[in-house]
Amino acid sequence: MKPYFYFLLALASLKPFAIEAGERPFIIHFTRDQYSAANRNWVACQDEKGVMYFGNEAGLLESDGIGWKLHSLPHSPQIRGVAVASHQTIFTGGFEEMGRWDRDLSGTLRYTSLKGLVKEADFQKENILQVWMSDNKVYFQSSNHIYIYNYQNIHRITANASILFLLKVRGTYWIQDTSGQLFRLQGEKLQKVEGSDFLRHATVRVVLPYGTNHYLIGLSSGKIYRYDGKSFILWNQALSNELAGKELICGIYSPHQNAYFLGTRFEGLYKVSIQGTITDYFSTYHNFPNNSVLSLYEDRQYNIWTTSDRGISCLRYDNHLSYYLNDNHDAEVVYAATFWQDYLLLGTEQGVFYTLKSELDGQDLFSSLRLLDGTQGQVWSFTRSGDELYCAHNSGVIRISRDLKATRPYSISAGVHKIVDVRLKGKGLLLLATYNSPMILDKSNGNLYEIEHFDFPICNIETDYLNNIWLETGTKGVYKCRLGKNLNNFEHCVYYGYETNTALPAQLCINKIGERLIFLGDNRFFTYSESSDKLVPIQALNDCFKATGEIRKIVHSHDEEIWAVGSKSVHRFIYDGNTARILGSYAIAADNLSLVTDHENISILNDSTSLFCLDTGFILFRNSLHFPDSPQLPAPYIEAVEINNSMNGSLFPDLHREADIPYNFHLIKVKYSAGNAFAGNWQVECLLLNKDITNPQWEVPAKANEVTYDRLPKGKYLFKIRITDGMGNYSAESSFAFRMLPPWYLTPWAFACYASVILILFLGGWFLLMQRYRNLHLQQIRKKETKQLQHINEKLQNKLEEKDAELFTQTSFIVQKNELILKLKEMVNEWHAKDAHKSLMPLYLKMNQLLTESLDENEDWKMFLIKFEQKHHTFFKHLKAEHPALTHNDLRLCACLKLNLETKDIASLMNLSVRGVENNRYRLRKKLRLSPAQNLNEYFLKID
């Protein structure tokens, strides 16, 4: 036997008191590393939504079982007294501080000090120890006074001596001062409790209700008196003796369990019946975190809370389960269990341990365990056969007699996984699934037969109603066999597995429900079909367990009730061959407990008791107790919705109506709480609905207190939240509706502006288009006009050229004519001078006259001006306008210069000598007032 068992046995022998039967709670302990505050916690309270509050040395602790929040006071961090008015308002007290916490729209508690309602001098060095509420009044108790706050002002009550405590029982406040006497607070006056004078030298720690109108008065010494309104009578001497020297500190009465819980300073927590008998005990010897219990509280789910110098503990009472856990690192792993005679036998990796069944109702089970000599080693299972109990062991088969004697009657060299007691071939046989091969043991003569030609390990063996033997190989499927006459061979054997049928799982385990075999693999259930000689799915079971997680084993309890054992949870269900329905589930992994990996098992002790095998102990399920079919999970509640914008801060909308969220506040944080999550290890699922979200899915369950959505597009949204226990059970949904407003550029006003702009742009575009078409039309017209003008211009140019040609021709003609006439005249004059015959004189005169007449200057000039003005019709007008002093001859010269005629041509045209032309040019420059450097011809060229 291991040394720690003897040590625990020695501890148990120190407890002489009787223990009555009761359920063993599951203890949850919270350390400072989990709640991030000080070690010491003074008091615990709960609000109507299931949120717990704790008075901590560092402030007010708040938790819904999923997350923790610490609300600190800057000048007086310690909080010793807490009273909850509602989820919205909490009252606390500490050193030189008392006040109230009010929850704002963000879900945060904001503190308001009330000490300003009391004179500062009267409140100095006051330490508020307890806070109570009733009748719309709040009672703050310090060592010297009681302060009554009526939500408007504070009234102070002073006792004759220092006040030791203020306790509330049945709506009445009990007080003891340092004089020892008990008082009851009536209104705002202290009324002495008659007969309490004997308490002058005692310290009262608890006042509890008893019966209809009696009370229990507990002293720090451990003595507890029953007070009937007149006298004090010692309640239970044995209990008082047990509590002596352990310093009773606190106590509560649990109506749900009809029991008392008493906390001590040195020896932990006691559970006491209404008769005064200790029914349960919790200390550091029983995995209780601390032996010093500062306060006790029962929440709405009937869990018992304790506060201490080393954290917070919760005793969770499940009305169907009892926990027997051993956190010692040497604790044995339980693989199987059975009731044998008056004993509980546990099969472990070290052997078979036993204890009396009555020890299950005790509080120190592990110290009472004994190792059954001769069973050392790995124990896999137990099998009953008449008056004998067989143990499947790693060294073979062990037989346990009625008087707990272990023997090895059969020489088996291989380890045995399972033993099945059957009657085949008219004989009582034991079928053995061994490490090497299947074996048959004949109980009548003790002969052992090893099956021929079957030399691979078998982990499970069963028979069906047709006397077929089914063998489970573990990794290669199953075999259906018929035993031969000589018991050493199989006359018929058929394999069923993935090697011949790929639709089957690689690993199949055999389970038996009554006479029906069920095969389980990859979380799918199969049965054997005789008609098709195949393993076919069981649709009812597959549908029943499709959402429960992995199932590793099926264990038949009784009648139609069956256990489905998973890797992290167990499920109790019924199956009649056609329909299946889960009655209840328990998520073992949620409590940080573990079934034995790859050997998950539940042992059926009797029709009313089942044992869950754990790696740190076991859990008992008593069928006689109520096991709820469908647990009612409370709906979570949305604490606050915080809408953030990095530039503009945060907004907290009203949760009772649809919120309009500006688009620039893009970060939405929904804060929620799952009240009472301590009790059920619940998790939260969230869902966001929107018409644009296709196939919305609930998020993966998580233990969280908030969810964040970033940059949601515009539209209407519905946020939903629910609680799940991981077993397919869900709470009612809580929801919050909101609408993401579009950005300013997508608002109706913006669209109106867009429409206006588009209309303006359209009209502007239409105008520009029309303008363009008009311009194009004008361009075409202008092009046509230009062509016409070009054509006209060409005509005019041609005409001008014709005029120029005519003018040039006319001028040339006149010049040539005059030159010719002058030349002829010179020739005539020359001829006359040489040969002046009188007879020719008339001819000479006539010719000279004719030539002179031919040189008609006026007539030539008229012809010249006609042609000149056809081309330059404004020249003389502009010239006369600028130079009115010009004479007719000057204008002639100007016209000749305009045509850029040479001096000789001008002389010929004007019938002047070249010298005369030069003189005229000179005089003309003077009239025109031209500078010597200015060219006369160029000057006229500039004049139109």
PDB file of C-alpha atoms in Angstrom, residues 646-743:
ATOM      1  CA  SER A 646     -10.287  57.364 -32.520  1.00  0.00           C
ATOM      2  CA  MET A 647     -10.965  61.047 -33.108  1.00  0.00           C
ATOM      3  CA  ASN A 648     -14.271  61.649 -31.290  1.00  0.00           C
ATOM      4  CA  GLY A 649     -14.140  59.268 -28.288  1.00  0.00           C
ATOM      5  CA  SER A 650     -16.888  56.812 -27.322  1.00  0.00           C
ATOM      6  CA  LEU A 651     -20.673  56.632 -27.415  1.00  0.00           C
ATOM      7  CA  PHE A 652     -22.973  54.405 -25.337  1.00  0.00           C
ATOM      8  CA  PRO A 653     -26.426  54.057 -26.936  1.00  0.00           C
ATOM      9  CA  ASP A 654     -29.647  53.173 -25.142  1.00  0.00           C
ATOM     10  CA  LEU A 655     -30.005  49.382 -25.191  1.00  0.00           C
ATOM     11  CA  HIS A 656     -33.810  49.471 -25.049  1.00  0.00           C
ATOM     12  CA  ARG A 657     -34.304  50.840 -28.540  1.00  0.00           C
ATOM     13  CA  GLU A 658     -32.696  50.570 -31.916  1.00  0.00           C
ATOM     14  CA  ALA A 659     -29.528  52.612 -31.999  1.00  0.00           C
ATOM     15  CA  ASP A 660     -28.361  54.730 -34.918  1.00  0.00           C
ATOM     16  CA  ILE A 661     -24.598  54.538 -35.112  1.00  0.00           C
ATOM     17  CA  PRO A 662     -22.704  57.188 -37.095  1.00  0.00           C
ATOM     18  CA  TYR A 663     -20.559  55.738 -39.805  1.00  0.00           C
ATOM     19  CA  ASN A 664     -17.353  57.336 -38.529  1.00  0.00           C
ATOM     20  CA  PHE A 665     -17.791  55.476 -35.208  1.00  0.00           C
ATOM     21  CA  HIS A 666     -16.590  52.297 -36.843  1.00  0.00           C
ATOM     22  CA  LEU A 667     -15.546  50.160 -33.824  1.00  0.00           C
ATOM     23  CA  ILE A 668     -18.480  48.532 -31.983  1.00  0.00           C
ATOM     24  CA  LYS A 669     -17.758  46.680 -28.749  1.00  0.00           C
ATOM     25  CA  VAL A 670     -20.648  44.738 -27.186  1.00  0.00           C
ATOM     26  CA  LYS A 671     -20.138  43.971 -23.499  1.00  0.00           C
ATOM     27  CA  TYR A 672     -22.244  41.215 -22.016  1.00  0.00           C
ATOM     28  CA  SER A 673     -22.424  38.966 -18.973  1.00  0.00           C
ATOM     29  CA  ALA A 674     -23.527  35.402 -18.411  1.00  0.00           C
ATOM     30  CA  GLY A 675     -24.852  35.428 -14.872  1.00  0.00           C
ATOM     31  CA  ASN A 676     -24.243  32.275 -12.817  1.00  0.00           C
ATOM     32  CA  ALA A 677     -21.662  30.961 -15.257  1.00  0.00           C
ATOM     33  CA  PHE A 678     -19.716  29.651 -12.240  1.00  0.00           C
ATOM     34  CA  ALA A 679     -22.243  26.887 -11.704  1.00  0.00           C
ATOM     35  CA  GLY A 680     -22.394  25.405 -15.166  1.00  0.00           C
ATOM     36  CA  ASN A 681     -19.086  26.259 -16.827  1.00  0.00           C
ATOM     37  CA  TRP A 682     -21.165  27.894 -19.505  1.00  0.00           C
ATOM     38  CA  GLN A 683     -19.947  29.597 -22.612  1.00  0.00           C
ATOM     39  CA  VAL A 684     -21.365  32.335 -24.797  1.00  0.00           C
ATOM     40  CA  GLU A 685     -22.268  32.272 -28.484  1.00  0.00           C
ATOM     41  CA  CYS A 686     -22.798  35.399 -30.583  1.00  0.00           C
ATOM     42  CA  LEU A 687     -24.589  35.960 -33.880  1.00  0.00           C
ATOM     43  CA  LEU A 688     -24.783  39.075 -36.056  1.00  0.00           C
ATOM     44  CA  LEU A 689     -27.678  39.211 -38.491  1.00  0.00           C
ATOM     45  CA  ASN A 690     -27.924  41.419 -41.552  1.00  0.00           C
ATOM     46  CA  LYS A 691     -29.721  41.054 -44.866  1.00  0.00           C
ATOM     47  CA  ASP A 692     -26.359  41.137 -46.637  1.00  0.00           C
ATOM     48  CA  ILE A 693     -24.855  38.372 -44.493  1.00  0.00           C
ATOM     49  CA  THR A 694     -25.463  35.067 -46.213  1.00  0.00           C
ATOM     50  CA  ASN A 695     -25.745  31.922 -44.100  1.00  0.00           C
ATOM     51  CA  PRO A 696     -25.131  33.596 -40.722  1.00  0.00           C
ATOM     52  CA  GLN A 697     -23.495  31.246 -38.237  1.00  0.00           C
ATOM     53  CA  TRP A 698     -23.222  31.362 -34.453  1.00  0.00           C
ATOM     54  CA  GLU A 699     -19.660  32.055 -33.444  1.00  0.00           C
ATOM     55  CA  VAL A 700     -17.606  29.390 -31.701  1.00  0.00           C
ATOM     56  CA  PRO A 701     -18.605  29.252 -28.004  1.00  0.00           C
ATOM     57  CA  ALA A 702     -16.140  31.072 -25.805  1.00  0.00           C
ATOM     58  CA  LYS A 703     -15.711  32.250 -22.251  1.00  0.00           C
ATOM     59  CA  ALA A 704     -15.610  35.947 -23.021  1.00  0.00           C
ATOM     60  CA  ASN A 705     -17.383  39.089 -21.873  1.00  0.00           C
ATOM     61  CA  GLU A 706     -17.247  41.123 -25.035  1.00  0.00           C
ATOM     62  CA  VAL A 707     -17.150  40.926 -28.792  1.00  0.00           C
ATOM     63  CA  THR A 708     -15.909  43.561 -31.223  1.00  0.00           C
ATOM     64  CA  TYR A 709     -17.045  44.401 -34.738  1.00  0.00           C
ATOM     65  CA  ASP A 710     -15.009  46.768 -36.862  1.00  0.00           C
ATOM     66  CA  ARG A 711     -16.032  48.755 -39.941  1.00  0.00           C
ATOM     67  CA  LEU A 712     -19.424  47.229 -40.521  1.00  0.00           C
ATOM     68  CA  PRO A 713     -21.064  48.391 -43.743  1.00  0.00           C
ATOM     69  CA  LYS A 714     -24.226  50.456 -43.577  1.00  0.00           C
ATOM     70  CA  GLY A 715     -27.481  48.685 -42.880  1.00  0.00           C
ATOM     71  CA  LYS A 716     -29.689  47.280 -40.126  1.00  0.00           C
ATOM     72  CA  TYR A 717     -28.156  44.715 -37.790  1.00  0.00           C
ATOM     73  CA  LEU A 718     -29.442  42.455 -35.041  1.00  0.00           C
ATOM     74  CA  PHE A 719     -26.899  41.208 -32.511  1.00  0.00           C
ATOM     75  CA  LYS A 720     -27.910  38.032 -30.670  1.00  0.00           C
ATOM     76  CA  ILE A 721     -26.291  36.253 -27.775  1.00  0.00           C
ATOM     77  CA  ARG A 722     -27.048  33.023 -25.944  1.00  0.00           C
ATOM     78  CA  ILE A 723     -25.487  30.694 -23.391  1.00  0.00           C
ATOM     79  CA  THR A 724     -24.610  27.068 -24.051  1.00  0.00           C
ATOM     80  CA  ASP A 725     -23.350  24.320 -21.764  1.00  0.00           C
ATOM     81  CA  GLY A 726     -21.578  22.567 -24.628  1.00  0.00           C
ATOM     82  CA  MET A 727     -24.031  19.684 -24.463  1.00  0.00           C
ATOM     83  CA  GLY A 728     -26.510  20.944 -27.017  1.00  0.00           C
ATOM     84  CA  ASN A 729     -28.517  22.999 -24.493  1.00  0.00           C
ATOM     85  CA  TYR A 730     -29.047  26.725 -25.063  1.00  0.00           C
ATOM     86  CA  SER A 731     -30.529  29.606 -23.151  1.00  0.00           C
ATOM     87  CA  ALA A 732     -33.020  32.115 -24.418  1.00  0.00           C
ATOM     88  CA  GLU A 733     -31.481  34.753 -26.654  1.00  0.00           C
ATOM     89  CA  SER A 734     -30.762  38.356 -25.770  1.00  0.00           C
ATOM     90  CA  SER A 735     -30.512  40.837 -28.582  1.00  0.00           C
ATOM     91  CA  PHE A 736     -29.605  44.394 -29.490  1.00  0.00           C
ATOM     92  CA  ALA A 737     -30.731  46.082 -32.697  1.00  0.00           C
ATOM     93  CA  PHE A 738     -28.742  48.844 -34.301  1.00  0.00           C
ATOM     94  CA  ARG A 739     -28.367  50.543 -37.602  1.00  0.00           C
ATOM     95  CA  MET A 740     -25.090  51.578 -39.152  1.00  0.00           C
ATOM     96  CA  LEU A 741     -25.772  54.955 -40.710  1.00  0.00           C
ATOM     97  CA  PRO A 742     -24.255  55.558 -44.112  1.00  0.00           C
ATOM     98  CA  PRO A 743     -21.370  58.004 -44.485  1.00  0.00           C
TER      99      PRO A 743
END
